[in-house]
Short mmCIF file of C-alpha atoms in Angstrom, two decimals:
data_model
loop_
_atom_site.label_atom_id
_atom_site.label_comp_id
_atom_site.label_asym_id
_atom_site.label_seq_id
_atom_site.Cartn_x
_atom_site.Cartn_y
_atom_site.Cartn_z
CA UNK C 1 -21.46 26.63 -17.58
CA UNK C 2 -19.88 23.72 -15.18
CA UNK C 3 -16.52 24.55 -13.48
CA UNK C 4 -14.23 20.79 -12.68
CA UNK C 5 -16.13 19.26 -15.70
CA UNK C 6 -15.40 15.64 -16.73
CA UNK C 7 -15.90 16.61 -20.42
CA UNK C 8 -13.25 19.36 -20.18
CA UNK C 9 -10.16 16.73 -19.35
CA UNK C 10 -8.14 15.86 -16.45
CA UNK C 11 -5.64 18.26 -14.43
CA UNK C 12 -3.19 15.41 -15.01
CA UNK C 13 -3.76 15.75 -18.37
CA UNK C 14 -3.16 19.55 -18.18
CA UNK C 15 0.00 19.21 -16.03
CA UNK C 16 1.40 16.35 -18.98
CA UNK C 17 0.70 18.72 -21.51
CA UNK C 18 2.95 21.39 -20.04
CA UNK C 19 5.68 18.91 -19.45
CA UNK C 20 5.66 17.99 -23.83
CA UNK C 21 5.49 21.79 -24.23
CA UNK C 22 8.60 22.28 -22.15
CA UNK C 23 10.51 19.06 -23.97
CA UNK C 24 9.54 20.30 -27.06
CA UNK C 25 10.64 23.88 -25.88
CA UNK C 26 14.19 22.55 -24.98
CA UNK C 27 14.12 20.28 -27.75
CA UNK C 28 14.18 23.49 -30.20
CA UNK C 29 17.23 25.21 -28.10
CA UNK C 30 20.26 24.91 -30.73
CA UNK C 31 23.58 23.52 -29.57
CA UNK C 32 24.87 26.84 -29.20
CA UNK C 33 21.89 28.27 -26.85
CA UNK C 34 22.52 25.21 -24.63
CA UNK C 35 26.25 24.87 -24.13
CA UNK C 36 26.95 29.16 -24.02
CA UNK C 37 24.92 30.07 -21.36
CA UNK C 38 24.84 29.16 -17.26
CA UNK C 39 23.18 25.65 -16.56
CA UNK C 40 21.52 27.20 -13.67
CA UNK C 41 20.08 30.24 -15.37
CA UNK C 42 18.35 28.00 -17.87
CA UNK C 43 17.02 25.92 -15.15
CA UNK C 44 15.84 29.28 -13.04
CA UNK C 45 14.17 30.49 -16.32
CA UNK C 46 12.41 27.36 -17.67
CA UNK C 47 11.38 26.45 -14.14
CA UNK C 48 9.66 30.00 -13.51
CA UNK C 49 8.32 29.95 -18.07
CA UNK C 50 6.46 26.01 -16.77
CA UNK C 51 5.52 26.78 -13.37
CA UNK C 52 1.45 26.50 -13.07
CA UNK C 53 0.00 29.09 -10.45
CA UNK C 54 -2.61 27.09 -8.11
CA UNK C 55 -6.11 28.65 -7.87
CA UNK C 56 -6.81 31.12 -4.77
CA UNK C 57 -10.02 32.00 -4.41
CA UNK C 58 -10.88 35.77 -2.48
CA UNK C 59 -14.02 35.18 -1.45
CA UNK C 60 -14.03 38.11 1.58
CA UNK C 61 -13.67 40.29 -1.46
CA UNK C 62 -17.08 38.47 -3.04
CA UNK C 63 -19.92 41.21 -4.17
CA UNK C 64 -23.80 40.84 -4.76
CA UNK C 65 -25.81 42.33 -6.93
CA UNK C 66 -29.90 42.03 -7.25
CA UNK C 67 -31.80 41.62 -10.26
CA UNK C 68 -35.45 40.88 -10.57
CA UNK C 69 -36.11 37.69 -12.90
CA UNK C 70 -39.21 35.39 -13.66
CA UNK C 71 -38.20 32.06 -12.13
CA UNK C 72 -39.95 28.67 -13.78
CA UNK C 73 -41.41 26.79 -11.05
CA UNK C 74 -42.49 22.61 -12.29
CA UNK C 75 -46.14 22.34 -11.52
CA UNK C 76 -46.69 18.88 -10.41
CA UNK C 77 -49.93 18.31 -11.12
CA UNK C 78 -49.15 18.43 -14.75
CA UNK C 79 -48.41 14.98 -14.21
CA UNK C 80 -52.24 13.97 -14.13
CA UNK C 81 -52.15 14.49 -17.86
CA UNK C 82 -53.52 17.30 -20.20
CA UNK C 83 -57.26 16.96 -19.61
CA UNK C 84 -56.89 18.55 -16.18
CA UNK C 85 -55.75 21.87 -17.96
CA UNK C 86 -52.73 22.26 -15.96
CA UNK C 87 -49.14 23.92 -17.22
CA UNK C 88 -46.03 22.08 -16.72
CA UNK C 89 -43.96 25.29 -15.32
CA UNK C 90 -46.07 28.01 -13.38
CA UNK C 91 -43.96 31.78 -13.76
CA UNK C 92 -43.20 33.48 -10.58
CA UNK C 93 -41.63 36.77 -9.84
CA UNK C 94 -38.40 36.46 -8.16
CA UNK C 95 -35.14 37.12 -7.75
CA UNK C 96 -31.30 36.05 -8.90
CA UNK C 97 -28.54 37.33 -6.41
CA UNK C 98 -25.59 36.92 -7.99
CA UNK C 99 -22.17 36.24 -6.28
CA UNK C 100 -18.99 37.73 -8.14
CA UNK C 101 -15.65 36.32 -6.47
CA UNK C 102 -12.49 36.71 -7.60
CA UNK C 103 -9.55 34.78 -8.11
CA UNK C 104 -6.22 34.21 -8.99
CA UNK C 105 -4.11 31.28 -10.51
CA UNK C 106 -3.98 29.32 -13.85
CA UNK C 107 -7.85 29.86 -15.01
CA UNK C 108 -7.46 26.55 -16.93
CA UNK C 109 -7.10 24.67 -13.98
CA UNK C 110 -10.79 25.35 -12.61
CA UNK C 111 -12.25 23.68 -16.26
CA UNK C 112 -10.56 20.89 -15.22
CA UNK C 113 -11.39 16.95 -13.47
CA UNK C 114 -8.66 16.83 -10.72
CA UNK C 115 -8.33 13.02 -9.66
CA UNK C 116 -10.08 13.49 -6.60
CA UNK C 117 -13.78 14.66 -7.24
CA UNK C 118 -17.43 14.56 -5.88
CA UNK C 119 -20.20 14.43 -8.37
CA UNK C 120 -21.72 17.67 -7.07
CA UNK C 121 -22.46 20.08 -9.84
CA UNK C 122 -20.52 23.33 -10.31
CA UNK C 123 -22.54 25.66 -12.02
CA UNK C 124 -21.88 29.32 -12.61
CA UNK C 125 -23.35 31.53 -14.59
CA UNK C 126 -20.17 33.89 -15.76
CA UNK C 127 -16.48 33.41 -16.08
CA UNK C 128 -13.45 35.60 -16.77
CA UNK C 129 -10.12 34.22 -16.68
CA UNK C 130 -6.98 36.17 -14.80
CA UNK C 131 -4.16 37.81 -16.03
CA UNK C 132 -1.03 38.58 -15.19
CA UNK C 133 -2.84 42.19 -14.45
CA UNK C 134 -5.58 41.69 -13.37
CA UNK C 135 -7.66 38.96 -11.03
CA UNK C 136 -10.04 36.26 -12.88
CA UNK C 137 -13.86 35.76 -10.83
CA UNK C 138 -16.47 33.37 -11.15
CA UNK C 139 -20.32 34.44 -10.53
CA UNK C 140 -22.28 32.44 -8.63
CA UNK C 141 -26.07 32.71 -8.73
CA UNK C 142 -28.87 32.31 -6.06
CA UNK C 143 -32.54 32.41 -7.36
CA UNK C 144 -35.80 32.83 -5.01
CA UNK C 145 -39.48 33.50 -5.61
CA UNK C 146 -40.74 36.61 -4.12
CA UNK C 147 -42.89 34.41 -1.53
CA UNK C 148 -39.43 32.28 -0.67
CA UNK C 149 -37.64 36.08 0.28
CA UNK C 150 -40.53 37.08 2.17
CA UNK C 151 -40.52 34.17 4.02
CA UNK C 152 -37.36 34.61 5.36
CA UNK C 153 -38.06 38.05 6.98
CA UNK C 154 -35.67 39.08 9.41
CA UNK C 155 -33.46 36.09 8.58
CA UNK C 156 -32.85 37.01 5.34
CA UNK C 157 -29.56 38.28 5.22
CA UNK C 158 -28.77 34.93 7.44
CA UNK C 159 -30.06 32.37 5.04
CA UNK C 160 -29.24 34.49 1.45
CA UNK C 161 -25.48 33.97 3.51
CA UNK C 162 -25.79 30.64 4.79
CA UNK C 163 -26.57 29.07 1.51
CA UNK C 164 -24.20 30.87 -0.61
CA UNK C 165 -21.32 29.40 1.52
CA UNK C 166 -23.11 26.10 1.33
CA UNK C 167 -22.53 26.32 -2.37
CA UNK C 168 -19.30 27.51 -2.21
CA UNK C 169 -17.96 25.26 -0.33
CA UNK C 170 -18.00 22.38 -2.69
CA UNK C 171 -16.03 24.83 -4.96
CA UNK C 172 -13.00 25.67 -2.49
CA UNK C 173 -12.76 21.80 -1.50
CA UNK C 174 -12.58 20.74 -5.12
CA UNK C 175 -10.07 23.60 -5.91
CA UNK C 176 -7.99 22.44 -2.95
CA UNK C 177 -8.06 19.00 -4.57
CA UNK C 178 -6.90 20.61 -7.72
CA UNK C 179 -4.09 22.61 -5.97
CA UNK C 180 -2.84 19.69 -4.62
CA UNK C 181 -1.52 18.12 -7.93
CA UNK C 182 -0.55 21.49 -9.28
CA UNK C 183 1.37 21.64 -5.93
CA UNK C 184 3.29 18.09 -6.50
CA UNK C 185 4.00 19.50 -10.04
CA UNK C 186 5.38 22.52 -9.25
CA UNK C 187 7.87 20.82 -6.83
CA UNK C 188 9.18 18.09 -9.31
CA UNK C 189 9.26 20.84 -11.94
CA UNK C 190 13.04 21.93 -11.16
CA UNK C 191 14.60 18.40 -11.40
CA UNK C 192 12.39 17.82 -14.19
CA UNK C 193 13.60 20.88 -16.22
CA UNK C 194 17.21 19.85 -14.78
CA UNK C 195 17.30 16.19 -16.59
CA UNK C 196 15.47 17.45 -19.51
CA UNK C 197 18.17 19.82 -19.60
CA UNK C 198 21.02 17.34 -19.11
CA UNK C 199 19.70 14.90 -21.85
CA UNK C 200 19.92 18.11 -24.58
CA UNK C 201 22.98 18.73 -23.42
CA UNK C 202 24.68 15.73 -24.00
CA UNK C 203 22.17 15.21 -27.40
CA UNK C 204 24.59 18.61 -28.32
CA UNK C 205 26.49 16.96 -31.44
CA UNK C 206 30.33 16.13 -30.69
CA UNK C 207 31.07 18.51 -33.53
CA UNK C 208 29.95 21.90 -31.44
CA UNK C 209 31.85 20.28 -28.90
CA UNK C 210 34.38 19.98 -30.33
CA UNK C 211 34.88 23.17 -32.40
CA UNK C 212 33.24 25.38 -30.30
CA UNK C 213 36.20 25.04 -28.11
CA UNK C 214 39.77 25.81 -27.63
CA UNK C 215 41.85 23.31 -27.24
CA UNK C 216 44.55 23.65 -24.77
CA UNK C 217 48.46 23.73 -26.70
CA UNK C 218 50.63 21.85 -25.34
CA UNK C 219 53.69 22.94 -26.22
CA UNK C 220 55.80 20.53 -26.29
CA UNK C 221 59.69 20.30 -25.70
CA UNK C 222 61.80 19.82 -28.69
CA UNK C 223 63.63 16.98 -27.29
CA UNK C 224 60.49 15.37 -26.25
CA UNK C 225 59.92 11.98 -28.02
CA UNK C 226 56.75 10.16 -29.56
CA UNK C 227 54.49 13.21 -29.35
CA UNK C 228 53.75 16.19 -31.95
CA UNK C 229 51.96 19.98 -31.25
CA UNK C 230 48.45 19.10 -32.41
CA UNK C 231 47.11 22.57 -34.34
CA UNK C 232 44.82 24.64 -32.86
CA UNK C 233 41.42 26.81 -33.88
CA UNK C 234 39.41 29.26 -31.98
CA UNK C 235 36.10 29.04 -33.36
CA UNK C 236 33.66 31.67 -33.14
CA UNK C 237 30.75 31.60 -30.58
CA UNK C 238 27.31 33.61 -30.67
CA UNK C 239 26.25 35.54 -27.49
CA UNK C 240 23.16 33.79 -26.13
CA UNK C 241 19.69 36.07 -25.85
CA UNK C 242 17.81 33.14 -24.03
CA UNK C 243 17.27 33.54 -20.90
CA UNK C 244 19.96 36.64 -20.97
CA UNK C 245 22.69 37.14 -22.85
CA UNK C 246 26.16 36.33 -21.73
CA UNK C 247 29.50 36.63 -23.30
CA UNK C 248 30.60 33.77 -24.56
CA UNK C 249 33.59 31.85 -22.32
CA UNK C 250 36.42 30.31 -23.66
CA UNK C 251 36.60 26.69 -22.73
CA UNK C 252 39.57 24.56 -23.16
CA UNK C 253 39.80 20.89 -23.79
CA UNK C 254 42.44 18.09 -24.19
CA UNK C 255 41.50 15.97 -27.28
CA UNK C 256 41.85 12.03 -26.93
CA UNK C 257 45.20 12.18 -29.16
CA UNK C 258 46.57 14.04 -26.47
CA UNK C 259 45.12 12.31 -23.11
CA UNK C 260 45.88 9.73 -24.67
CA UNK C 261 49.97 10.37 -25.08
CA UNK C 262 49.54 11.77 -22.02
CA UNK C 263 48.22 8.67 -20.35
CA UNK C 264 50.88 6.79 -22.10
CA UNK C 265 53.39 9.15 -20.47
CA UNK C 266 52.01 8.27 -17.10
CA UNK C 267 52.32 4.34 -17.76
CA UNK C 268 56.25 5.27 -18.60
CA UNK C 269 56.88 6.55 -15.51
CA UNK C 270 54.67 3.63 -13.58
CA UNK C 271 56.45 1.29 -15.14
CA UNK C 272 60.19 2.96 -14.27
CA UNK C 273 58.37 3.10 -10.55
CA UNK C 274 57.64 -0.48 -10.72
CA UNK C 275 61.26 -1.77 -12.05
CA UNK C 276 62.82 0.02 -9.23
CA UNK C 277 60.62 -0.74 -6.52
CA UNK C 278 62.89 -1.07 -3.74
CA UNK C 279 63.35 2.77 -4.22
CA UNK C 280 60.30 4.11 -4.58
CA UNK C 281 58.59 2.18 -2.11
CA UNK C 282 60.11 4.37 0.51
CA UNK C 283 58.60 7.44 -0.99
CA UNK C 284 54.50 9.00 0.12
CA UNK C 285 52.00 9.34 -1.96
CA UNK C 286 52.91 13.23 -2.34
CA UNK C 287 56.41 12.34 -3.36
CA UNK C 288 55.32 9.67 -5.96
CA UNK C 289 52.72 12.31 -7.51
CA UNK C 290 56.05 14.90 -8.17
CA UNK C 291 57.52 12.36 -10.06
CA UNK C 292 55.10 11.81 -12.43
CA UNK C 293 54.15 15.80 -12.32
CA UNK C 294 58.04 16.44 -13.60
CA UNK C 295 57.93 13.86 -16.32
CA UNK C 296 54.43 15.55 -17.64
CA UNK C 297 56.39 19.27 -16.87
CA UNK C 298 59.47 17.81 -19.35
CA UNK C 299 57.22 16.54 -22.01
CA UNK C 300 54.64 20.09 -21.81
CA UNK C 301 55.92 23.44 -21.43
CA UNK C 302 53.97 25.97 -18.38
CA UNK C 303 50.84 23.72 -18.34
CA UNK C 304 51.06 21.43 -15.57
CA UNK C 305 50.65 21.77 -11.76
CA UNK C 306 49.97 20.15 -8.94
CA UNK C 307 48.57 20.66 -5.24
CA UNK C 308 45.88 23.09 -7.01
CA UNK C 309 43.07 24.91 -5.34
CA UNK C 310 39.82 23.13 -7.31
CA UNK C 311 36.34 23.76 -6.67
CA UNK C 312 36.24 21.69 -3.21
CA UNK C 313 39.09 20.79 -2.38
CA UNK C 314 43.10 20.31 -4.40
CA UNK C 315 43.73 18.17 -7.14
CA UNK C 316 47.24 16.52 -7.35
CA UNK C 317 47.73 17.24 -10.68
CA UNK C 318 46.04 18.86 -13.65
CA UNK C 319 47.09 20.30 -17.03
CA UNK C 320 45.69 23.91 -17.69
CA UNK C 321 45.42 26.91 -19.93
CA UNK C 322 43.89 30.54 -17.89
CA UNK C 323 43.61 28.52 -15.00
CA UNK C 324 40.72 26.39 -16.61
CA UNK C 325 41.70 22.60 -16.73
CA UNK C 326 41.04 20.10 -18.53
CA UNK C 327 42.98 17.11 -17.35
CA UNK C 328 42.46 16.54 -13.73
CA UNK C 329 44.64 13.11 -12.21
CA UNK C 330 44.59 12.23 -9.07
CA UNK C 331 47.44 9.98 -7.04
CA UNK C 332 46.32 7.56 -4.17
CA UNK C 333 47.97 4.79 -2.40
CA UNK C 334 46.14 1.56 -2.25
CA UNK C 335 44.13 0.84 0.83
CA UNK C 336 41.50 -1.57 -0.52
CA UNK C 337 38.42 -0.89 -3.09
CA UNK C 338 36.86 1.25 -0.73
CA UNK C 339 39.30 4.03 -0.71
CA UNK C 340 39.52 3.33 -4.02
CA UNK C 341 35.65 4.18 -4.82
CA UNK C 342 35.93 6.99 -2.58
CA UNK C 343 38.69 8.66 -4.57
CA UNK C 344 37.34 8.60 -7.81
CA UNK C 345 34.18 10.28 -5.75
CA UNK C 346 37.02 12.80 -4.98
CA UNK C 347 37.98 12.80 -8.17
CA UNK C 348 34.75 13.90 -10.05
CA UNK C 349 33.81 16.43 -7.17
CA UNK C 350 37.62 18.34 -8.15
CA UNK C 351 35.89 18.38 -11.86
CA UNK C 352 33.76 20.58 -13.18
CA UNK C 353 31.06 19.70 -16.01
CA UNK C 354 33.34 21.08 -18.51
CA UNK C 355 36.33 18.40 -17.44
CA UNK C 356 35.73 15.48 -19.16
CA UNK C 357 39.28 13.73 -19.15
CA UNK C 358 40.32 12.56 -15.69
CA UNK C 359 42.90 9.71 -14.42
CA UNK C 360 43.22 7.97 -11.26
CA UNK C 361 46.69 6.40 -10.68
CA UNK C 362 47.39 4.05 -7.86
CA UNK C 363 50.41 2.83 -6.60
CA UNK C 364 50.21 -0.53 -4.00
CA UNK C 365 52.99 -0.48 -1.89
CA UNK C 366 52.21 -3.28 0.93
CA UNK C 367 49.61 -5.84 -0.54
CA UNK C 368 51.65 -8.94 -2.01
CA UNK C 369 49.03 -10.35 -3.67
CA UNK C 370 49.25 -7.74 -6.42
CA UNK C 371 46.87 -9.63 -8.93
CA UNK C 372 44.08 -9.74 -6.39
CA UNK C 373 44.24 -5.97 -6.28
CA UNK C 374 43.92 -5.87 -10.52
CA UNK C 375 40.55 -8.30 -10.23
CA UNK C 376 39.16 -5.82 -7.54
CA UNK C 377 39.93 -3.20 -9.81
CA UNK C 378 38.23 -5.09 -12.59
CA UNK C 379 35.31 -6.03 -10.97
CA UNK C 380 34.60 -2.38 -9.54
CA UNK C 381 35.16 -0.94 -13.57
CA UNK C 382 32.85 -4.00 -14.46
CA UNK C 383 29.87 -2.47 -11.96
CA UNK C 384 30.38 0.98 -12.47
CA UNK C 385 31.39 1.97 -15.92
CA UNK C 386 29.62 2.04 -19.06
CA UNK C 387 32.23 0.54 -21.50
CA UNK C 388 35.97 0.19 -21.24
CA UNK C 389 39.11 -0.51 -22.99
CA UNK C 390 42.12 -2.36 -21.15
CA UNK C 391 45.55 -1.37 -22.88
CA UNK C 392 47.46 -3.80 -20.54
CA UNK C 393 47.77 -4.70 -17.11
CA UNK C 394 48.15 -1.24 -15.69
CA UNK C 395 45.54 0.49 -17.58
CA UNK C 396 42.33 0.61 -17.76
CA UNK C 397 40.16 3.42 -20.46
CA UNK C 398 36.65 3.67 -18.87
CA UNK C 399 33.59 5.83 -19.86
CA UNK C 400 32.07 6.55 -16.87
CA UNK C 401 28.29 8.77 -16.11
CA UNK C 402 28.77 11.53 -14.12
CA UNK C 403 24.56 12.18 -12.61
CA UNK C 404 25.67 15.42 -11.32
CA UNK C 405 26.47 16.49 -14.42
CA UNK C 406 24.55 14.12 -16.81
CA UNK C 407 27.79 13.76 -19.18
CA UNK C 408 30.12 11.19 -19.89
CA UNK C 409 33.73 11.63 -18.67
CA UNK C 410 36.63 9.85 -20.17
CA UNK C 411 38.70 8.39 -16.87
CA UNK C 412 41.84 6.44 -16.89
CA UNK C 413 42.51 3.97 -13.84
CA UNK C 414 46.24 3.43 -13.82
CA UNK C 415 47.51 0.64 -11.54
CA UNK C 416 51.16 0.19 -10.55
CA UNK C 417 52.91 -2.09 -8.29
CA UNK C 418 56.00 -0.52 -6.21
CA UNK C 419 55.65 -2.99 -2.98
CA UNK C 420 58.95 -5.03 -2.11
CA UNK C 421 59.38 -8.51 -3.01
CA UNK C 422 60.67 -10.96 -0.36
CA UNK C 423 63.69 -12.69 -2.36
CA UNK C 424 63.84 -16.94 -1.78
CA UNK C 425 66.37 -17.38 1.31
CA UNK C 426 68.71 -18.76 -0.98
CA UNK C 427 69.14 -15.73 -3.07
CA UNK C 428 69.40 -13.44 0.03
CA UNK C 429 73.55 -13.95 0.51
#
């Protein structure tokens, strides 16, 4: 048999076919097996299931073994036709030495072309694959007449060597040539199994997500206006027994009813900032966030807070239930669309990839030309959200892609203007 074959198919084609199996592996996950177990667990496990093991070949562990053998020998004279009486093969007495060495690795791979190939012939004359017990070999066979070993005399153990390696060595270069795609595989594997990963994630139906977790109650005040306790259900969830089992964690998430009146909260209190401007201009950004943190605290009992410890750094304010949130907001002052980018950046690193509902709110306290600021804000929403909804002037709904996470996250950009208008001269006495 031929090792590296052309008629056997391509490494390549190998390597592709592992990549379906794994898609069509992940592709048979349920939503439950995907969204109760750890991300990174799945990712360790799949990574290790899909990995391919290059081919290392042992050959200071090669042995020989002798065995005498008739060896067919072409008789060129047969050429002068049959008249002359002469055979086509003459049968000598000789001898095979054949070369078992062992290996480990993915025994597939040495069947296969790799892209990079000489058209040297790779015969062998046994095969055994490996195991995850044991090591695979390959025999390699030498064949001499008697009068070819005599010849050799005391050089025989020199040449039987010499040649052997010459054969050999076309089979380490083309394994190394093999090896070298496996090796480009195996390092793209992770962030392969990683997006594959994402993509069934977010392919989990908005039903699961929906029931499969516990929504955070907001209890809300009695004298509280425009806003009603939405009912609550804690559904059941199955322990996961791929890759290990885990027990299942409550997660807690604000529906869009509720960001939403929440949201609409927010825009009450920018707008009270914005009709009395010449008062809250004076206060910082910190004291501007406690206002709108104690209108969300009157509206919803024990579930806000603000200057929170959050994964790297603090969040200004977020609304939470067992200290897992679920609205994270953040409060900046405006100091151009840089700043801007960069704290919705510091926005999304606060978040895990369970917090999907996140606001930005911005206050501009020294810019005059206030509508300039809205178009930046437009154009940056235009560039780097997938869809949005504006309610007014203030607010902005956006669907944004978080890659880190490969989920969509609800944010709402809320702009507000508390800088001080110059009155005309005439007005000022």
């Amino acid at each position: 048999m031929k090792l590296f074959a052309i008629g056997n198919g391509s490494v390549s084609d190998y390597l592709r076919s592992n990549i379906s199996s794994l898609k069509d592996k992940i592709a048979s996950y349920t939503d439950e097996q995907i969204m109760n177990s750890d991300f990174d667990e799945w990712v360790e496990y799949l990574t290790k299931k899909y990995q391919v093991e290059p081919i290392t070949f042992f050959v200071n562990a090669t042995t020989r073994s002798l065995h005498e053998t008739t060896i067919q020998q072409y008789n060129p004279w047969s050429r002068m036709g049959s008249a002359y009486g002469e055979p086509e093969y003459y049968n000598l007495d000789g001898y095979n030495i054949d070369f078992k060495i062992p290996f480990a690795g993915d025994s597939v791979l040495l069947k296969c072309q790799p892209s990079t190939y000489t058209f040297t012939s790779y015969e062998i004359v046994d095969f055994q694959r490996s195991t995850e017990s044991s090591y695979g070999y390959i025999t390699i066979r030498l064949s001499y007449t008697n009068q070819e070993i005599k010849s050799f005399g005391e050089q025989l153990e020199e040449k039987i060597d010499t040649a052997f390696k010459n054969r050999f060595k076309n089979f380490e270069e083309t394994s190394g040539y093999v090896n070298n795609e496996v090796r480009s595989y195996n390092e793209q594997l992770e962030s392969t199994v990683r997006q594959l990963l994402n993509e069934r994630k977010n392919k989990a139906s908005d039903f699961f997500s929906i029931s499969k977790a516990l929504k955070i109650p907001l209890n809300l005040n009695s004298s509280a206006p425009n806003l009603t306790p939405i009912p609550l259900k804690k559904p059941h969830r199955a322990n996961l027994n791929e890759p290990k089992q885990h027990a299942p964690e409550k997660q807690y998430y604000i529906d869009d009813a509720d960001f939403e009146n929440i949201v609409r909260i927010i825009h009450i209190c920018g707008m009270a900032l914005e009709e009395s401007a010449r008062t809250f201009n004076r206060f910082n950004e910190e004291e501007l966030r406690d206002y709108i943190k104690g209108m969300l605290t009157s509206h919803y009992e024990n579930a806000v807070t603000g200057e929170t410890f959050r994964r790297v750094g603090k969040t200004d304010i977020q609304i939470q239930r067992d200290d897992k949130a679920a609205f994270i907001a953040e409060c900046k002052v405006w100091h151009g669309i840089k700043l801007f980018s960069d704290a919705i950046d510091q926005l999304f690193c606060y978040a895990t990839w369970k917090d999907t509902k996140l606001s930005l709110i911005v206050f501009n306290k020294d810019n005059k030309n206030f509508a300039g600021i809205q178009q930046q804000v437009q154009n940056w929403i235009k560039e780097n959200c997938k869809s949005y909804k504006q309610w007014n002037s203030n607010i902005w709904d956006c669907v944004k892609y978080r890659e880190d996470t490969g989920r969509d996250v609800r944010l709402a950009i809320a702009l507000y203007d508390v800088s001080i208008k110059e009155l005309p001269s005439s007005k000022k006495n």
